[in-house]
Amino acid sequence: MNKDQRLSSAIHILIVLDYVGDFLNSRKLAMSLQSNPAFVRRIIAQLARAGLVVTEKKKAGGSKLARDPAKITIAEIYQALGHNRVFKSFEKKPFEKCKISCCIKISLDHVYGEIEGAMLQRMKKITLAAVIKKMK
């Protein structure tokens, strides 16, 4: 199973921006992530739309944090990246002769929705500052 690393990458980017304290371009952020600048720019665009970073397109521009890390929650970062469900149920057509196949998607969607709701509530209680503090 391929894991989505966008949340980890977004948190990494925000921590680097906090550490630098000023505008930083996508090339330098990509070096820290060991990724490519285009990937970083896509994440930065999502974070900017959510008001978590500000960007400047000048020659010496880049991105910087829009708010204090103590006022940014992991839930905000997660939601800025778009609604990608952590768990997915089946997308294929059920086998009509199997009772389980016909109803498991609805059951799993309900269970997964509850789990993700609890996860999001917990994420709302963890700030970017708390993650930074754990690193020190």
Short mmCIF file of N, CA and C in Angstrom, two decimals:
data_model
loop_
_atom_site.label_atom_id
_atom_site.label_comp_id
_atom_site.label_asym_id
_atom_site.label_seq_id
_atom_site.Cartn_x
_atom_site.Cartn_y
_atom_site.Cartn_z
N MET A 1 0.85 -1.18 0.00
CA MET A 1 0.00 0.00 0.00
C MET A 1 0.90 1.24 0.00
N ASN A 2 0.59 2.17 -0.87
CA ASN A 2 1.35 3.40 -0.98
C ASN A 2 0.83 4.41 0.04
N LYS A 3 1.69 4.91 0.88
CA LYS A 3 1.29 5.86 1.93
C LYS A 3 1.39 7.29 1.42
N ASP A 4 0.42 8.11 1.78
CA ASP A 4 0.41 9.52 1.42
C ASP A 4 1.28 10.28 2.43
N GLN A 5 2.30 10.93 1.93
CA GLN A 5 3.23 11.65 2.81
C GLN A 5 3.05 13.16 2.76
N ARG A 6 1.94 13.61 2.17
CA ARG A 6 1.75 15.05 2.05
C ARG A 6 1.62 15.75 3.39
N LEU A 7 0.93 15.14 4.36
CA LEU A 7 0.80 15.77 5.67
C LEU A 7 2.16 15.90 6.33
N SER A 8 2.94 14.85 6.31
CA SER A 8 4.29 14.91 6.90
C SER A 8 5.14 15.94 6.18
N SER A 9 5.01 16.00 4.86
CA SER A 9 5.77 16.98 4.08
C SER A 9 5.34 18.40 4.42
N ALA A 10 4.03 18.63 4.55
CA ALA A 10 3.52 19.96 4.88
C ALA A 10 4.00 20.40 6.26
N ILE A 11 3.96 19.49 7.22
CA ILE A 11 4.44 19.82 8.57
C ILE A 11 5.93 20.13 8.52
N HIS A 12 6.69 19.35 7.78
CA HIS A 12 8.13 19.58 7.62
C HIS A 12 8.37 20.99 7.05
N ILE A 13 7.65 21.32 5.99
CA ILE A 13 7.79 22.63 5.35
C ILE A 13 7.50 23.75 6.35
N LEU A 14 6.42 23.62 7.10
CA LEU A 14 6.05 24.67 8.06
C LEU A 14 7.09 24.80 9.17
N ILE A 15 7.65 23.70 9.60
CA ILE A 15 8.68 23.77 10.65
C ILE A 15 9.95 24.44 10.11
N VAL A 16 10.32 24.13 8.88
CA VAL A 16 11.48 24.79 8.27
C VAL A 16 11.22 26.30 8.17
N LEU A 17 10.02 26.67 7.73
CA LEU A 17 9.70 28.10 7.62
C LEU A 17 9.74 28.78 8.98
N ASP A 18 9.29 28.11 10.00
CA ASP A 18 9.38 28.67 11.36
C ASP A 18 10.84 28.83 11.76
N TYR A 19 11.64 27.83 11.49
CA TYR A 19 13.06 27.84 11.87
C TYR A 19 13.79 28.99 11.16
N VAL A 20 13.52 29.16 9.87
CA VAL A 20 14.19 30.21 9.10
C VAL A 20 13.64 31.59 9.48
N GLY A 21 12.33 31.67 9.71
CA GLY A 21 11.72 32.92 10.15
C GLY A 21 11.54 33.97 9.07
N ASP A 22 11.80 33.63 7.84
CA ASP A 22 11.67 34.57 6.74
C ASP A 22 11.25 33.81 5.49
N PHE A 23 11.16 34.51 4.38
CA PHE A 23 10.77 33.87 3.13
C PHE A 23 11.84 32.87 2.68
N LEU A 24 11.36 31.75 2.19
CA LEU A 24 12.26 30.70 1.70
C LEU A 24 11.64 30.15 0.42
N ASN A 25 12.48 29.93 -0.60
CA ASN A 25 11.94 29.46 -1.88
C ASN A 25 11.75 27.94 -1.91
N SER A 26 11.00 27.49 -2.88
CA SER A 26 10.65 26.07 -2.97
C SER A 26 11.86 25.19 -3.25
N ARG A 27 12.86 25.72 -3.90
CA ARG A 27 14.08 24.93 -4.17
C ARG A 27 14.78 24.58 -2.87
N LYS A 28 14.91 25.54 -1.97
CA LYS A 28 15.57 25.28 -0.69
C LYS A 28 14.71 24.38 0.20
N LEU A 29 13.40 24.59 0.17
CA LEU A 29 12.50 23.71 0.93
C LEU A 29 12.58 22.28 0.40
N ALA A 30 12.66 22.14 -0.91
CA ALA A 30 12.75 20.82 -1.52
C ALA A 30 14.03 20.11 -1.11
N MET A 31 15.11 20.87 -0.97
CA MET A 31 16.37 20.26 -0.52
C MET A 31 16.20 19.67 0.88
N SER A 32 15.54 20.39 1.75
CA SER A 32 15.33 19.91 3.11
C SER A 32 14.46 18.65 3.12
N LEU A 33 13.48 18.61 2.24
CA LEU A 33 12.57 17.46 2.13
C LEU A 33 13.17 16.31 1.32
N GLN A 34 14.23 16.61 0.61
CA GLN A 34 14.80 15.67 -0.36
C GLN A 34 13.72 15.28 -1.36
N SER A 35 13.10 16.31 -1.90
CA SER A 35 12.01 16.15 -2.85
C SER A 35 12.27 17.10 -4.02
N ASN A 36 11.24 17.32 -4.83
CA ASN A 36 11.43 18.28 -5.92
C ASN A 36 10.61 19.54 -5.69
N PRO A 37 11.08 20.67 -6.22
CA PRO A 37 10.42 21.95 -5.99
C PRO A 37 8.96 21.99 -6.44
N ALA A 38 8.61 21.27 -7.49
CA ALA A 38 7.22 21.27 -7.97
C ALA A 38 6.29 20.67 -6.92
N PHE A 39 6.71 19.59 -6.29
CA PHE A 39 5.93 18.97 -5.22
C PHE A 39 5.75 19.96 -4.07
N VAL A 40 6.82 20.64 -3.70
CA VAL A 40 6.77 21.63 -2.62
C VAL A 40 5.83 22.78 -2.99
N ARG A 41 5.90 23.25 -4.23
CA ARG A 41 5.03 24.35 -4.65
C ARG A 41 3.55 23.96 -4.59
N ARG A 42 3.23 22.71 -4.92
CA ARG A 42 1.83 22.26 -4.82
C ARG A 42 1.36 22.30 -3.36
N ILE A 43 2.20 21.84 -2.45
CA ILE A 43 1.82 21.87 -1.04
C ILE A 43 1.73 23.30 -0.54
N ILE A 44 2.70 24.12 -0.90
CA ILE A 44 2.70 25.54 -0.50
C ILE A 44 1.42 26.22 -0.98
N ALA A 45 0.99 25.95 -2.20
CA ALA A 45 -0.23 26.56 -2.73
C ALA A 45 -1.43 26.19 -1.87
N GLN A 46 -1.52 24.95 -1.44
CA GLN A 46 -2.63 24.52 -0.58
C GLN A 46 -2.54 25.19 0.79
N LEU A 47 -1.34 25.27 1.34
CA LEU A 47 -1.15 25.92 2.64
C LEU A 47 -1.46 27.41 2.56
N ALA A 48 -1.12 28.03 1.44
CA ALA A 48 -1.41 29.46 1.25
C ALA A 48 -2.91 29.71 1.16
N ARG A 49 -3.62 28.84 0.41
CA ARG A 49 -5.09 28.99 0.31
C ARG A 49 -5.75 28.88 1.68
N ALA A 50 -5.16 28.10 2.56
CA ALA A 50 -5.71 27.91 3.91
C ALA A 50 -5.25 29.01 4.87
N GLY A 51 -4.41 29.92 4.41
CA GLY A 51 -3.94 31.01 5.26
C GLY A 51 -2.86 30.62 6.25
N LEU A 52 -2.17 29.51 5.98
CA LEU A 52 -1.11 29.06 6.88
C LEU A 52 0.26 29.62 6.50
N VAL A 53 0.42 29.95 5.23
CA VAL A 53 1.66 30.60 4.77
C VAL A 53 1.29 31.78 3.89
N VAL A 54 2.22 32.70 3.76
CA VAL A 54 2.11 33.78 2.79
C VAL A 54 3.22 33.59 1.79
N THR A 55 2.95 33.97 0.56
CA THR A 55 3.95 33.79 -0.49
C THR A 55 4.21 35.11 -1.20
N GLU A 56 5.42 35.23 -1.71
CA GLU A 56 5.81 36.36 -2.56
C GLU A 56 6.43 35.78 -3.81
N LYS A 57 6.08 36.33 -4.96
CA LYS A 57 6.58 35.79 -6.21
C LYS A 57 7.74 36.61 -6.78
N LYS A 58 8.35 37.43 -5.97
CA LYS A 58 9.51 38.20 -6.41
C LYS A 58 10.71 37.28 -6.64
N LYS A 59 11.77 37.86 -7.16
CA LYS A 59 12.99 37.08 -7.40
C LYS A 59 13.51 36.48 -6.09
N ALA A 60 13.51 37.25 -5.02
CA ALA A 60 13.98 36.75 -3.73
C ALA A 60 12.81 36.30 -2.87
N GLY A 61 11.69 36.02 -3.49
CA GLY A 61 10.47 35.65 -2.76
C GLY A 61 10.50 34.23 -2.25
N GLY A 62 9.34 33.74 -2.01
CA GLY A 62 9.19 32.40 -1.47
C GLY A 62 7.99 32.38 -0.55
N SER A 63 8.10 31.61 0.51
CA SER A 63 7.00 31.46 1.45
C SER A 63 7.50 31.66 2.87
N LYS A 64 6.58 32.07 3.74
CA LYS A 64 6.87 32.14 5.17
C LYS A 64 5.58 31.88 5.93
N LEU A 65 5.72 31.55 7.20
CA LEU A 65 4.54 31.28 8.02
C LEU A 65 3.66 32.52 8.11
N ALA A 66 2.36 32.30 8.09
CA ALA A 66 1.42 33.40 8.21
C ALA A 66 1.04 33.67 9.65
N ARG A 67 1.23 32.64 10.50
CA ARG A 67 0.83 32.77 11.91
C ARG A 67 1.86 32.10 12.81
N ASP A 68 1.73 32.41 14.06
CA ASP A 68 2.54 31.78 15.10
C ASP A 68 2.26 30.27 15.10
N PRO A 69 3.29 29.42 15.20
CA PRO A 69 3.08 27.97 15.22
C PRO A 69 2.15 27.49 16.35
N ALA A 70 2.05 28.26 17.42
CA ALA A 70 1.16 27.90 18.53
C ALA A 70 -0.31 28.09 18.14
N LYS A 71 -0.55 28.79 17.03
CA LYS A 71 -1.92 29.05 16.58
C LYS A 71 -2.28 28.25 15.33
N ILE A 72 -1.43 27.31 14.96
CA ILE A 72 -1.69 26.43 13.81
C ILE A 72 -1.85 25.01 14.32
N THR A 73 -2.99 24.40 14.04
CA THR A 73 -3.19 23.02 14.49
C THR A 73 -2.88 22.04 13.36
N ILE A 74 -2.59 20.82 13.77
CA ILE A 74 -2.34 19.77 12.79
C ILE A 74 -3.60 19.53 11.97
N ALA A 75 -4.77 19.70 12.57
CA ALA A 75 -6.03 19.56 11.84
C ALA A 75 -6.13 20.57 10.71
N GLU A 76 -5.72 21.81 10.96
CA GLU A 76 -5.74 22.83 9.91
C GLU A 76 -4.84 22.44 8.74
N ILE A 77 -3.67 21.92 9.08
CA ILE A 77 -2.73 21.51 8.04
C ILE A 77 -3.32 20.36 7.24
N TYR A 78 -3.86 19.38 7.94
CA TYR A 78 -4.49 18.21 7.30
C TYR A 78 -5.62 18.64 6.37
N GLN A 79 -6.47 19.53 6.86
CA GLN A 79 -7.61 19.99 6.06
C GLN A 79 -7.17 20.85 4.89
N ALA A 80 -6.06 21.57 5.03
CA ALA A 80 -5.55 22.39 3.94
C ALA A 80 -5.15 21.55 2.73
N LEU A 81 -4.79 20.31 2.99
CA LEU A 81 -4.32 19.43 1.92
C LEU A 81 -5.47 18.77 1.16
N GLY A 82 -6.68 19.07 1.53
CA GLY A 82 -7.83 18.49 0.85
C GLY A 82 -8.32 17.25 1.57
N HIS A 83 -9.54 16.89 1.28
CA HIS A 83 -10.13 15.77 1.99
C HIS A 83 -9.75 14.45 1.32
N ASN A 84 -8.67 13.88 1.78
CA ASN A 84 -8.28 12.54 1.34
C ASN A 84 -8.53 11.62 2.50
N ARG A 85 -9.45 10.73 2.34
CA ARG A 85 -9.78 9.83 3.43
C ARG A 85 -8.59 8.96 3.76
N VAL A 86 -8.36 8.76 5.03
CA VAL A 86 -7.27 7.90 5.49
C VAL A 86 -7.59 6.45 5.12
N PHE A 87 -8.83 6.07 5.32
CA PHE A 87 -9.27 4.72 5.01
C PHE A 87 -10.29 4.80 3.89
N LYS A 88 -10.19 3.87 2.96
CA LYS A 88 -11.15 3.83 1.86
C LYS A 88 -11.81 2.47 1.82
N SER A 89 -13.08 2.50 1.56
CA SER A 89 -13.81 1.26 1.39
C SER A 89 -13.66 0.80 -0.06
N PHE A 90 -14.39 -0.18 -0.42
CA PHE A 90 -14.31 -0.73 -1.77
C PHE A 90 -14.93 0.20 -2.79
N GLU A 91 -14.34 0.27 -3.97
CA GLU A 91 -14.88 1.10 -5.04
C GLU A 91 -15.45 0.26 -6.17
N LYS A 92 -15.21 -1.03 -6.12
CA LYS A 92 -15.73 -1.88 -7.20
C LYS A 92 -17.17 -2.28 -6.92
N LYS A 93 -17.83 -2.68 -7.97
CA LYS A 93 -19.22 -3.11 -7.88
C LYS A 93 -19.29 -4.39 -7.04
N PRO A 94 -20.24 -4.45 -6.09
CA PRO A 94 -20.34 -5.64 -5.25
C PRO A 94 -20.82 -6.87 -6.04
N PHE A 95 -20.44 -8.02 -5.55
CA PHE A 95 -20.91 -9.29 -6.09
C PHE A 95 -22.32 -9.49 -5.56
N GLU A 96 -23.31 -9.38 -6.42
CA GLU A 96 -24.71 -9.35 -6.01
C GLU A 96 -25.19 -10.60 -5.28
N LYS A 97 -24.56 -11.73 -5.49
CA LYS A 97 -24.99 -12.97 -4.83
C LYS A 97 -24.41 -13.12 -3.44
N CYS A 98 -23.60 -12.15 -3.03
CA CYS A 98 -22.96 -12.22 -1.70
C CYS A 98 -23.53 -11.10 -0.82
N LYS A 99 -24.17 -11.47 0.29
CA LYS A 99 -24.76 -10.48 1.20
C LYS A 99 -23.70 -9.55 1.79
N ILE A 100 -22.54 -10.11 2.09
CA ILE A 100 -21.47 -9.29 2.66
C ILE A 100 -20.97 -8.29 1.63
N SER A 101 -20.73 -8.76 0.42
CA SER A 101 -20.24 -7.90 -0.64
C SER A 101 -21.20 -6.74 -0.90
N CYS A 102 -22.49 -6.98 -0.75
CA CYS A 102 -23.50 -5.96 -1.04
C CYS A 102 -23.62 -4.88 0.05
N CYS A 103 -23.22 -5.17 1.27
CA CYS A 103 -23.43 -4.18 2.33
C CYS A 103 -22.16 -3.75 3.07
N ILE A 104 -21.03 -4.34 2.76
CA ILE A 104 -19.81 -3.99 3.52
C ILE A 104 -19.37 -2.55 3.28
N LYS A 105 -19.52 -2.03 2.07
CA LYS A 105 -19.07 -0.67 1.77
C LYS A 105 -19.76 0.34 2.68
N ILE A 106 -21.07 0.24 2.81
CA ILE A 106 -21.83 1.18 3.66
C ILE A 106 -21.37 1.06 5.11
N SER A 107 -21.21 -0.18 5.57
CA SER A 107 -20.77 -0.39 6.96
C SER A 107 -19.38 0.18 7.20
N LEU A 108 -18.46 -0.12 6.29
CA LEU A 108 -17.09 0.37 6.47
C LEU A 108 -17.02 1.89 6.34
N ASP A 109 -17.76 2.47 5.41
CA ASP A 109 -17.77 3.93 5.27
C ASP A 109 -18.21 4.59 6.58
N HIS A 110 -19.21 4.02 7.23
CA HIS A 110 -19.69 4.55 8.51
C HIS A 110 -18.61 4.42 9.60
N VAL A 111 -18.03 3.25 9.72
CA VAL A 111 -16.98 3.02 10.72
C VAL A 111 -15.78 3.92 10.46
N TYR A 112 -15.34 3.99 9.21
CA TYR A 112 -14.19 4.82 8.88
C TYR A 112 -14.48 6.30 9.13
N GLY A 113 -15.70 6.73 8.87
CA GLY A 113 -16.08 8.11 9.15
C GLY A 113 -15.97 8.44 10.63
N GLU A 114 -16.39 7.51 11.48
CA GLU A 114 -16.26 7.70 12.93
C GLU A 114 -14.80 7.78 13.35
N ILE A 115 -13.98 6.89 12.83
CA ILE A 115 -12.55 6.88 13.18
C ILE A 115 -11.89 8.17 12.74
N GLU A 116 -12.17 8.60 11.52
CA GLU A 116 -11.56 9.83 11.01
C GLU A 116 -12.05 11.06 11.76
N GLY A 117 -13.31 11.05 12.19
CA GLY A 117 -13.83 12.15 13.00
C GLY A 117 -13.09 12.27 14.32
N ALA A 118 -12.85 11.13 14.97
CA ALA A 118 -12.11 11.12 16.23
C ALA A 118 -10.67 11.58 16.00
N MET A 119 -10.09 11.12 14.90
CA MET A 119 -8.72 11.52 14.58
C MET A 119 -8.63 13.04 14.38
N LEU A 120 -9.59 13.60 13.66
CA LEU A 120 -9.59 15.04 13.40
C LEU A 120 -9.77 15.83 14.70
N GLN A 121 -10.62 15.35 15.60
CA GLN A 121 -10.79 16.02 16.89
C GLN A 121 -9.48 16.05 17.67
N ARG A 122 -8.75 14.96 17.64
CA ARG A 122 -7.44 14.90 18.32
C ARG A 122 -6.44 15.83 17.65
N MET A 123 -6.45 15.87 16.32
CA MET A 123 -5.53 16.74 15.58
C MET A 123 -5.77 18.22 15.90
N LYS A 124 -7.00 18.56 16.24
CA LYS A 124 -7.33 19.95 16.57
C LYS A 124 -6.67 20.38 17.88
N LYS A 125 -6.25 19.43 18.68
CA LYS A 125 -5.64 19.73 19.98
C LYS A 125 -4.11 19.78 19.93
N ILE A 126 -3.54 19.45 18.80
CA ILE A 126 -2.08 19.44 18.66
C ILE A 126 -1.66 20.58 17.76
N THR A 127 -0.80 21.44 18.27
CA THR A 127 -0.34 22.59 17.49
C THR A 127 1.00 22.27 16.83
N LEU A 128 1.30 23.08 15.83
CA LEU A 128 2.60 22.98 15.18
C LEU A 128 3.71 23.25 16.20
N ALA A 129 3.46 24.17 17.13
CA ALA A 129 4.44 24.48 18.18
C ALA A 129 4.73 23.25 19.04
N ALA A 130 3.71 22.45 19.30
CA ALA A 130 3.91 21.22 20.11
C ALA A 130 4.80 20.23 19.36
N VAL A 131 4.63 20.15 18.06
CA VAL A 131 5.49 19.24 17.27
C VAL A 131 6.93 19.76 17.28
N ILE A 132 7.08 21.07 17.13
CA ILE A 132 8.43 21.67 17.16
C ILE A 132 9.09 21.42 18.51
N LYS A 133 8.32 21.56 19.57
CA LYS A 133 8.85 21.35 20.92
C LYS A 133 9.36 19.92 21.10
N LYS A 134 8.66 18.95 20.54
CA LYS A 134 9.08 17.54 20.64
C LYS A 134 10.39 17.29 19.91
N MET A 135 10.71 18.13 18.95
CA MET A 135 11.94 17.95 18.19
C MET A 135 13.18 18.42 18.95
N LYS A 136 12.99 19.27 19.92
CA LYS A 136 14.13 19.87 20.63
C LYS A 136 14.64 19.01 21.74
#
